[in-house]
Coordinates of C-alpha atoms in Angstrom, one line a residue:
M1 CA 154.6 161.7 28.7
L2 CA 152.3 163.8 26.6
I3 CA 152.2 161.0 23.9
L4 CA 151.3 158.6 26.7
F5 CA 148.4 160.9 27.9
F6 CA 146.9 161.3 24.5
S7 CA 147.2 157.7 23.7
A8 CA 145.5 156.7 27.0
A9 CA 142.8 159.2 26.2
A10 CA 142.4 157.7 22.7
V11 CA 142.2 154.2 24.2
V12 CA 139.6 155.2 26.8
T13 CA 137.6 157.1 24.2
I14 CA 137.6 154.2 21.8
T15 CA 136.6 151.8 24.5
I16 CA 133.7 154.0 25.6
S17 CA 132.6 154.3 22.1
M18 CA 132.7 150.6 21.6
Y19 CA 130.7 150.0 24.8
S20 CA 128.1 152.7 23.8
F21 CA 127.8 151.1 20.4
T22 CA 127.2 147.6 22.0
A23 CA 124.7 149.1 24.5
N24 CA 122.8 150.9 21.8
L25 CA 122.8 147.7 19.7
L26 CA 121.2 145.8 22.5
K27 CA 118.7 148.5 23.0
Q28 CA 117.8 148.4 19.3
R29 CA 117.3 144.6 19.5
L30 CA 115.0 145.2 22.6
N31 CA 113.0 147.8 20.7
Q32 CA 112.6 145.5 17.8
R33 CA 111.4 142.7 20.0
V34 CA 108.8 144.9 21.8
L35 CA 107.6 146.5 18.6
A36 CA 107.1 143.0 17.0
I37 CA 105.0 141.8 20.0
I38 CA 102.9 144.9 20.2
S39 CA 102.3 145.2 16.4
T40 CA 101.2 141.5 16.2
A41 CA 99.1 141.7 19.3
S42 CA 97.3 144.9 18.2
L43 CA 95.8 142.8 15.3
L44 CA 93.9 140.5 17.8
F45 CA 91.5 143.2 18.8
S46 CA 88.8 144.6 16.6
P47 CA 87.5 148.2 16.9
E48 CA 83.9 146.7 17.3
E49 CA 85.0 144.9 20.5
I50 CA 86.5 147.9 22.0
K51 CA 83.5 150.1 21.1
E52 CA 81.0 147.6 22.6
L53 CA 82.9 147.5 25.9
R54 CA 83.2 151.3 26.1
E55 CA 79.5 151.7 25.3
L56 CA 78.4 149.2 28.0
G57 CA 80.5 150.7 30.7
P58 CA 82.7 149.0 33.3
E59 CA 80.1 147.2 35.3
A60 CA 77.9 145.9 32.4
S61 CA 80.8 144.9 30.2
L62 CA 82.2 142.5 32.8
K63 CA 79.4 140.0 32.1
T64 CA 79.7 140.0 28.4
P65 CA 81.3 137.3 26.2
T66 CA 83.2 140.2 24.5
Y67 CA 84.9 141.1 27.8
R68 CA 85.8 137.4 28.3
S69 CA 87.2 137.1 24.8
V70 CA 89.3 140.3 25.1
V71 CA 90.8 139.3 28.5
E72 CA 91.5 135.8 27.2
K73 CA 93.4 137.3 24.3
L74 CA 95.4 139.4 26.7
Q75 CA 96.2 136.4 28.8
Q76 CA 97.1 134.4 25.8
L77 CA 99.4 137.2 24.8
K78 CA 101.1 137.0 28.2
R79 CA 101.5 133.3 28.1
A80 CA 103.2 133.5 24.7
N81 CA 105.8 135.9 26.1
D82 CA 107.3 134.8 29.3
R83 CA 108.9 138.2 30.1
M84 CA 105.7 140.1 29.7
T85 CA 104.5 141.4 33.1
F86 CA 101.3 143.2 32.1
A87 CA 99.0 143.3 29.1
Y88 CA 96.1 145.8 29.1
I89 CA 93.8 148.1 27.0
W90 CA 93.3 151.8 27.8
A91 CA 90.8 154.2 26.5
P92 CA 91.1 158.0 26.7
S93 CA 88.9 159.7 29.3
E94 CA 87.5 163.1 29.5
K95 CA 90.2 164.2 31.9
P96 CA 93.5 165.4 30.5
N97 CA 96.4 162.9 30.8
I98 CA 94.1 160.3 32.3
M99 CA 93.4 156.9 30.8
T100 CA 90.7 154.4 31.9
F101 CA 91.2 150.6 31.9
I102 CA 88.9 148.6 29.5
A103 CA 90.5 145.2 30.2
D104 CA 93.6 143.8 31.9
A105 CA 94.9 140.2 31.7
D106 CA 95.3 140.1 35.5
V107 CA 91.9 141.3 37.0
I108 CA 89.3 138.9 35.6
A109 CA 89.1 137.0 38.9
L110 CA 87.6 140.0 40.7
R111 CA 84.1 138.9 39.8
P112 CA 83.4 135.4 41.1
S113 CA 80.4 135.2 38.8
L114 CA 82.9 134.7 36.0
N115 CA 84.2 131.5 37.6
Y116 CA 87.9 132.3 37.2
D117 CA 90.2 130.6 39.7
I118 CA 93.2 133.0 40.2
D119 CA 94.9 133.1 43.7
E120 CA 96.1 136.7 43.6
V121 CA 94.3 139.6 42.0
T122 CA 94.8 143.4 41.9
E123 CA 92.4 146.3 41.7
D124 CA 94.7 148.4 39.6
G125 CA 93.6 147.3 36.2
F126 CA 89.9 146.8 37.0
P127 CA 87.6 148.2 34.2
G128 CA 86.9 151.8 34.7
S129 CA 90.0 152.5 37.0
E130 CA 92.1 155.4 36.0
Y131 CA 95.8 155.7 35.2
D132 CA 97.8 158.9 34.9
I133 CA 100.0 159.0 31.8
T134 CA 101.9 162.2 32.7
G135 CA 105.6 161.7 31.9
I136 CA 105.0 158.9 29.3
R137 CA 106.7 160.5 26.4
V138 CA 105.0 158.7 23.5
F139 CA 101.6 160.0 24.8
E140 CA 102.9 163.5 25.4
D141 CA 104.5 163.9 21.9
G142 CA 101.5 162.1 20.2
S143 CA 103.8 159.5 18.5
V144 CA 101.6 156.6 19.9
N145 CA 98.8 157.7 17.6
K146 CA 100.9 157.1 14.5
G147 CA 101.4 153.4 15.0
P148 CA 103.1 150.9 17.4
T149 CA 105.9 152.4 19.4
V150 CA 108.0 151.9 22.5
N151 CA 108.6 154.2 25.4
Q152 CA 112.3 154.6 25.4
E153 CA 112.8 154.9 29.1
I154 CA 113.2 151.8 31.3
Y155 CA 111.4 152.4 34.7
K156 CA 111.5 150.5 38.0
D157 CA 108.5 149.7 40.2
R158 CA 107.5 146.9 42.7
W159 CA 107.3 144.4 39.9
G160 CA 110.8 145.0 38.5
L161 CA 112.5 146.8 35.7
L162 CA 109.9 147.3 32.9
Y163 CA 109.9 148.5 29.3
S164 CA 106.6 149.5 27.8
G165 CA 105.1 149.3 24.3
F166 CA 101.9 150.7 23.0
A167 CA 99.8 150.4 19.8
P168 CA 96.7 152.4 18.9
I169 CA 93.4 150.6 18.1
K170 CA 91.6 152.6 15.5
D171 CA 88.1 152.6 14.1
E172 CA 87.0 152.5 10.5
Y173 CA 87.5 156.4 10.3
N174 CA 91.2 156.0 11.5
N175 CA 90.4 157.6 14.9
T176 CA 92.1 156.1 17.9
I177 CA 89.5 154.7 20.3
A178 CA 91.9 152.8 22.6
Y179 CA 95.5 151.7 23.2
L180 CA 97.0 148.3 23.7
G181 CA 99.8 148.3 26.2
V182 CA 102.3 145.8 27.3
D183 CA 105.0 146.0 30.0
I184 CA 108.1 143.7 29.5
D185 CA 110.4 142.7 32.4
V186 CA 113.9 143.7 31.1
T187 CA 115.9 142.7 34.2
D188 CA 117.8 140.2 32.1
Y189 CA 118.5 142.8 29.4
N190 CA 119.8 145.2 32.1
H191 CA 122.0 142.5 33.5
L192 CA 123.3 141.8 30.0
V193 CA 124.2 145.5 29.5
K194 CA 126.0 145.7 32.8
A195 CA 127.8 142.5 32.0
T196 CA 129.4 144.2 28.9
Y197 CA 131.3 146.4 31.3
L198 CA 133.6 143.7 32.4
P199 CA 135.0 142.6 28.9
F200 CA 135.3 146.3 27.9
G201 CA 137.0 147.1 31.1
I202 CA 139.4 144.2 30.7
I203 CA 140.1 145.3 27.1
T204 CA 140.8 148.8 28.3
I205 CA 143.3 147.6 31.0
I206 CA 145.1 145.3 28.5
L207 CA 145.3 148.1 26.0
M208 CA 146.7 150.4 28.6
L209 CA 149.2 147.9 29.8
I210 CA 150.4 147.3 26.2
L211 CA 150.5 151.1 25.7
I212 CA 152.5 151.6 28.8
G213 CA 154.9 148.8 27.9
L214 CA 155.4 150.3 24.4
T215 CA 155.9 153.8 25.9
I216 CA 158.5 152.4 28.3
A217 CA 160.3 150.6 25.5
F218 CA 160.1 153.7 23.3
L219 CA 161.5 155.9 26.1
R220 CA 164.3 153.4 26.8
L221 CA 165.2 153.3 23.0
W222 CA 164.9 157.1 22.8
G223 CA 167.1 157.4 25.9
G224 CA 169.7 155.1 24.4
R225 CA 169.7 157.2 21.2
I226 CA 170.0 160.4 23.3
E227 CA 173.0 159.0 25.1
L228 CA 174.6 157.9 21.9
L229 CA 174.1 161.4 20.3
R230 CA 175.6 163.0 23.5
E231 CA 178.6 160.7 23.3
L232 CA 179.0 161.5 19.6
D233 CA 178.7 165.1 20.2
R234 CA 181.2 165.0 23.0
Q235 CA 183.6 163.0 20.7
K236 CA 183.1 165.6 18.0
D237 CA 183.8 168.4 20.3
E238 CA 187.0 166.6 21.5
L239 CA 188.0 166.0 17.9
L240 CA 187.3 169.6 17.0
G241 CA 189.4 170.8 19.9
I242 CA 192.3 168.5 19.0
V243 CA 192.2 169.4 15.3
S244 CA 192.0 173.2 16.1
H245 CA 194.8 172.9 18.6
Q246 CA 197.0 171.1 16.0
L247 CA 196.2 173.7 13.4
A248 CA 196.9 176.7 15.7
S249 CA 200.7 176.0 16.0
P250 CA 201.5 175.8 12.2
I251 CA 199.2 178.7 11.4
T252 CA 200.9 180.9 14.0
A253 CA 204.3 179.9 12.8
L254 CA 203.2 180.7 9.2
R255 CA 201.9 184.0 10.4
W256 CA 205.2 184.9 12.1
D257 CA 207.2 183.9 9.0
L258 CA 205.1 186.0 6.8
E259 CA 205.6 189.0 9.3
S260 CA 209.3 188.4 9.2
L261 CA 209.3 188.2 5.4
F262 CA 207.3 191.3 5.0
D263 CA 209.6 193.2 7.3
D264 CA 212.9 192.0 5.8
Y265 CA 212.1 192.1 2.1
L266 CA 209.5 195.0 1.9
T267 CA 212.0 197.3 0.2
K268 CA 213.3 194.6 -2.1
I269 CA 210.0 193.6 -3.8
G270 CA 207.8 195.4 -6.2
N271 CA 204.3 196.5 -5.6
D272 CA 202.8 193.2 -6.9
G273 CA 205.0 191.2 -4.6
R274 CA 204.0 193.6 -1.7
K275 CA 200.3 193.2 -2.5
T276 CA 200.7 189.4 -2.6
L277 CA 202.4 189.3 0.8
E278 CA 199.8 191.6 2.4
E279 CA 197.0 189.3 1.0
M280 CA 198.9 186.2 2.4
K281 CA 199.4 188.0 5.7
Q282 CA 195.7 188.9 6.0
S283 CA 194.5 185.5 5.0
T284 CA 196.8 184.0 7.6
V285 CA 195.5 186.3 10.3
N286 CA 191.9 185.5 9.4
L287 CA 192.7 181.8 9.4
A288 CA 194.4 182.1 12.8
D289 CA 191.4 184.0 14.2
L290 CA 188.9 181.4 12.9
V291 CA 191.0 178.4 14.4
S292 CA 191.1 180.3 17.7
M293 CA 187.3 180.9 17.6
I294 CA 186.7 177.2 16.8
L295 CA 188.9 176.1 19.7
D296 CA 187.1 178.4 22.0
V297 CA 183.8 177.0 20.9
S298 CA 185.1 173.5 21.5
R299 CA 186.4 174.4 25.0
I300 CA 183.0 176.0 25.9
Q301 CA 181.1 173.0 24.7
L302 CA 183.2 170.6 26.7
G303 CA 183.3 172.8 29.8
K304 CA 187.1 173.1 29.8
V305 CA 187.4 176.9 29.5
K306 CA 189.8 178.2 32.1
I307 CA 189.3 181.8 33.0
D308 CA 192.5 183.6 33.9
K309 CA 191.6 186.7 35.8
K310 CA 194.3 189.2 36.4
P311 CA 194.4 192.9 37.2
L312 CA 193.6 194.9 34.0
E313 CA 194.1 198.6 33.3
L314 CA 190.8 199.4 31.6
T315 CA 191.6 202.8 30.1
A316 CA 194.4 201.5 27.9
F317 CA 192.4 198.3 27.3
F318 CA 189.4 200.1 25.8
E319 CA 191.5 202.7 23.9
E320 CA 193.4 199.9 22.3
M321 CA 190.2 198.3 21.0
I322 CA 188.8 201.7 19.8
H323 CA 192.0 202.3 17.7
V324 CA 191.5 198.8 16.2
I325 CA 187.8 199.5 15.2
E326 CA 188.2 203.1 14.0
P327 CA 189.9 202.4 10.6
G328 CA 187.2 199.9 9.5
A329 CA 184.5 202.3 10.5
K330 CA 186.2 205.1 8.7
E331 CA 186.5 203.0 5.6
K332 CA 182.7 202.4 5.5
K333 CA 182.1 206.1 6.3
I334 CA 180.4 205.1 9.5
I335 CA 180.2 207.7 12.3
F336 CA 182.0 206.0 15.2
T337 CA 181.8 207.6 18.6
S338 CA 183.0 206.4 22.0
K339 CA 182.6 207.6 25.6
L340 CA 184.8 206.3 28.5
P341 CA 184.9 207.4 32.1
A342 CA 187.6 209.8 33.1
A343 CA 189.2 207.2 35.3
F344 CA 188.7 203.4 35.9
P345 CA 189.1 201.4 39.0
T346 CA 191.4 198.4 38.9
A347 CA 189.5 195.5 37.3
N348 CA 190.1 191.8 37.7
L349 CA 189.2 190.2 34.4
D350 CA 190.3 187.7 31.8
R351 CA 191.9 190.0 29.3
R352 CA 191.7 187.7 26.3
Y353 CA 188.0 186.7 26.7
T354 CA 186.9 190.2 27.6
R355 CA 188.7 191.7 24.6
M356 CA 187.3 189.0 22.3
T357 CA 183.8 189.7 23.4
I358 CA 183.9 193.5 23.2
E359 CA 185.8 193.5 19.9
N360 CA 183.4 191.0 18.4
L361 CA 180.5 193.2 19.3
L362 CA 182.2 196.3 17.9
T363 CA 183.3 194.5 14.7
N364 CA 179.7 193.2 14.2
A365 CA 178.3 196.7 14.7
V366 CA 180.5 198.1 12.0
K367 CA 179.9 195.1 9.7
Y368 CA 176.1 195.1 9.9
T369 CA 175.7 198.9 9.8
P370 CA 175.4 200.4 6.2
E371 CA 177.5 203.2 4.9
G372 CA 176.8 206.5 6.5
G373 CA 175.4 204.9 9.7
K374 CA 176.3 205.3 13.3
V375 CA 178.0 203.1 15.9
N376 CA 178.3 204.4 19.4
F377 CA 180.5 202.7 22.2
V378 CA 179.8 203.7 25.8
V379 CA 181.5 202.3 28.9
S380 CA 180.4 203.2 32.4
I381 CA 181.1 201.9 36.0
R382 CA 178.1 201.0 38.2
D383 CA 178.0 199.3 41.6
G384 CA 181.3 197.6 41.1
H385 CA 180.6 196.5 37.6
V386 CA 181.7 197.7 34.2
L387 CA 178.9 198.1 31.8
C388 CA 179.6 198.3 28.0
E389 CA 177.0 199.4 25.5
V390 CA 177.5 198.9 21.7
R391 CA 174.8 200.7 19.8
D392 CA 174.4 200.7 16.0
T393 CA 172.0 201.9 13.4
G394 CA 172.3 198.7 11.3
C395 CA 169.9 196.1 10.0
G396 CA 168.7 195.0 13.4
I397 CA 167.6 191.4 14.4
P398 CA 164.2 190.1 13.3
K399 CA 161.9 189.4 16.2
K400 CA 161.6 185.7 15.3
D401 CA 165.4 185.3 15.5
Q402 CA 166.1 187.1 18.8
E403 CA 165.6 184.0 21.1
K404 CA 168.2 182.1 19.1
I405 CA 170.8 184.8 18.4
F406 CA 173.3 183.4 21.0
G407 CA 173.0 179.9 19.6
K408 CA 176.0 178.1 18.1
L409 CA 176.3 178.6 14.3
F410 CA 173.1 180.6 14.3
R411 CA 172.8 183.8 12.1
A412 CA 169.9 186.2 11.7
S413 CA 167.7 185.5 8.7
N414 CA 168.0 189.0 7.3
I415 CA 171.8 188.8 6.8
Q416 CA 172.5 185.2 6.1
N417 CA 172.9 185.7 2.3
S418 CA 174.2 189.2 2.3
V419 CA 177.0 189.4 5.0
D420 CA 179.8 186.9 5.6
G421 CA 180.0 185.3 9.0
N422 CA 180.3 181.9 10.8
G423 CA 177.8 182.1 13.6
F424 CA 180.4 181.5 16.3
G425 CA 181.0 185.0 17.7
L426 CA 178.0 185.6 19.9
Y427 CA 178.0 182.1 21.1
V428 CA 181.5 182.4 22.3
A429 CA 180.9 186.0 23.6
K430 CA 178.0 184.7 25.8
G431 CA 180.2 181.9 27.2
A432 CA 183.1 184.2 27.8
V433 CA 181.0 186.8 29.7
E434 CA 178.9 184.4 31.8
S435 CA 182.1 182.3 32.7
Q436 CA 183.3 185.5 34.4
G437 CA 180.1 186.0 36.3
G438 CA 178.7 188.6 34.0
K439 CA 175.7 189.1 31.8
I440 CA 175.2 189.9 28.2
W441 CA 171.9 191.0 26.5
F442 CA 170.6 193.1 23.7
E443 CA 167.7 195.3 22.5
S444 CA 166.9 195.3 18.7
E445 CA 164.4 196.4 16.2
E446 CA 164.7 195.1 12.6
G447 CA 165.6 197.9 10.2
K448 CA 166.5 200.4 12.9
G449 CA 169.5 198.9 14.8
T450 CA 170.7 196.9 17.8
T451 CA 172.2 197.7 21.2
F452 CA 174.3 195.0 23.0
F453 CA 175.0 195.3 26.7
V454 CA 177.9 193.6 28.6
D455 CA 177.9 193.7 32.4
L456 CA 181.1 192.3 34.1
P457 CA 182.0 192.5 37.8
L458 CA 185.2 194.3 38.4
K459 CA 186.3 192.3 41.4
D460 CA 186.3 188.5 41.8
D461 CA 188.8 186.7 43.9
I462 CA 187.8 183.3 42.6
N463 CA 189.3 182.0 39.4
H464 CA 186.3 180.7 37.7
S465 CA 186.3 177.8 35.3
A466 CA 183.8 177.9 32.4
D467 CA 181.4 175.8 34.4
E468 CA 181.6 177.9 37.6
G469 CA 180.6 181.3 36.3
H470 CA 177.0 182.6 36.5
G471 CA 175.1 179.4 37.6
G472 CA 177.2 176.8 35.6
W473 CA 176.4 178.4 32.2
V474 CA 178.3 175.7 30.2
T475 CA 176.5 172.8 31.9
Q476 CA 173.1 174.5 31.2
L477 CA 174.1 175.3 27.6
K478 CA 175.2 171.7 26.9
A479 CA 172.0 170.3 28.4
A480 CA 169.9 172.6 26.3
I481 CA 171.8 171.7 23.2
H482 CA 171.5 168.0 23.9
L483 CA 167.8 168.2 24.6

């Protein structure tokens, strides 16, 4: 949807830009036309004619051939340009921002003595009448004195939409003595500009429809690919489960055979044979643990974990794990301490998954804590829950990795190349805890250590499946992985 939004915004922006470019082009053509008219027309009037009419004054100038000549030129200019509404000559007055009319193409019939036969006349442009030029930009900024120019603003009055052009009339000393002005009716131009809305609007709609169609097609294609990936992922998990299950039986049998061989022939073989058998036994144990872990990952991924909650005596349960961890800690010269309550209430937990979780956290704490460091294991009972804390002074988890630490196959960046691991442990631990209605979280600072917390309810009469515990964790996890 974000792609669609930005694409639509781009289409609208491009369309508006194209429309603005077209409107500006039409405006430039209009400017060129008005400038061409006013530039050519200004050459028809000589400074001597204008000086004579100004010196005679409004009343006296009306009876002169010069006045008749100037007005006829203005009328000729109007006839040559069918869209020209007014043509006139102004001269500056002594009042600020006030111009006086010298001649106008439309007022000559005001004096019957001149024998002009015009049906309708106006007083506005009569010689000597005043006109306020306030607001006409080319006069305010003085650009009209530099040469022919246009007033960029289109204005509307009772004669229609008008666009004005002006040209200075200068004497032999290059002083401006008057201004030739023309007003062009630009109603057709305005209609033309508005008419461009339609094609550009149609173009926009067509482009939007094409864009929406492409987006829908893309989303359908993407959805098909997502479904295919989900199906492949599901088949992969099923295959992984089948392979792990098939591997588990022969590995277990091999392990027990080695145990039997180790017990029966320990006294009959030399030190080298004993060492070889011990290595084989340990390798088989490690392989069995890995297969078991992969099988758990597959079950969690497929939502097929079955939680088998039974009464569990916690004192013996935790003491057993402590005895398993202590030798490894002692070998690395790590100070391992533990604190358990004096007595535990009866708990209803899945023994295998609970042990796997706590033992994994303790093993990791020892593994990632350097020689001479500390690992502390504390168990407490709070409000019907058992809370386990595993605290170490190890390498810690980098802040950038903390959000992903429970992800499948993810390992923190500061230990990837220095400590062996497969990235399954915390993923399975989270699934095991949340499938029982519990919570797992941690606090960590890189270089200083990590503390993991596991909170499990002691009592639960319902046998949860992996997808029933704690808000359907497996379903949420699968959705997150697929997305």
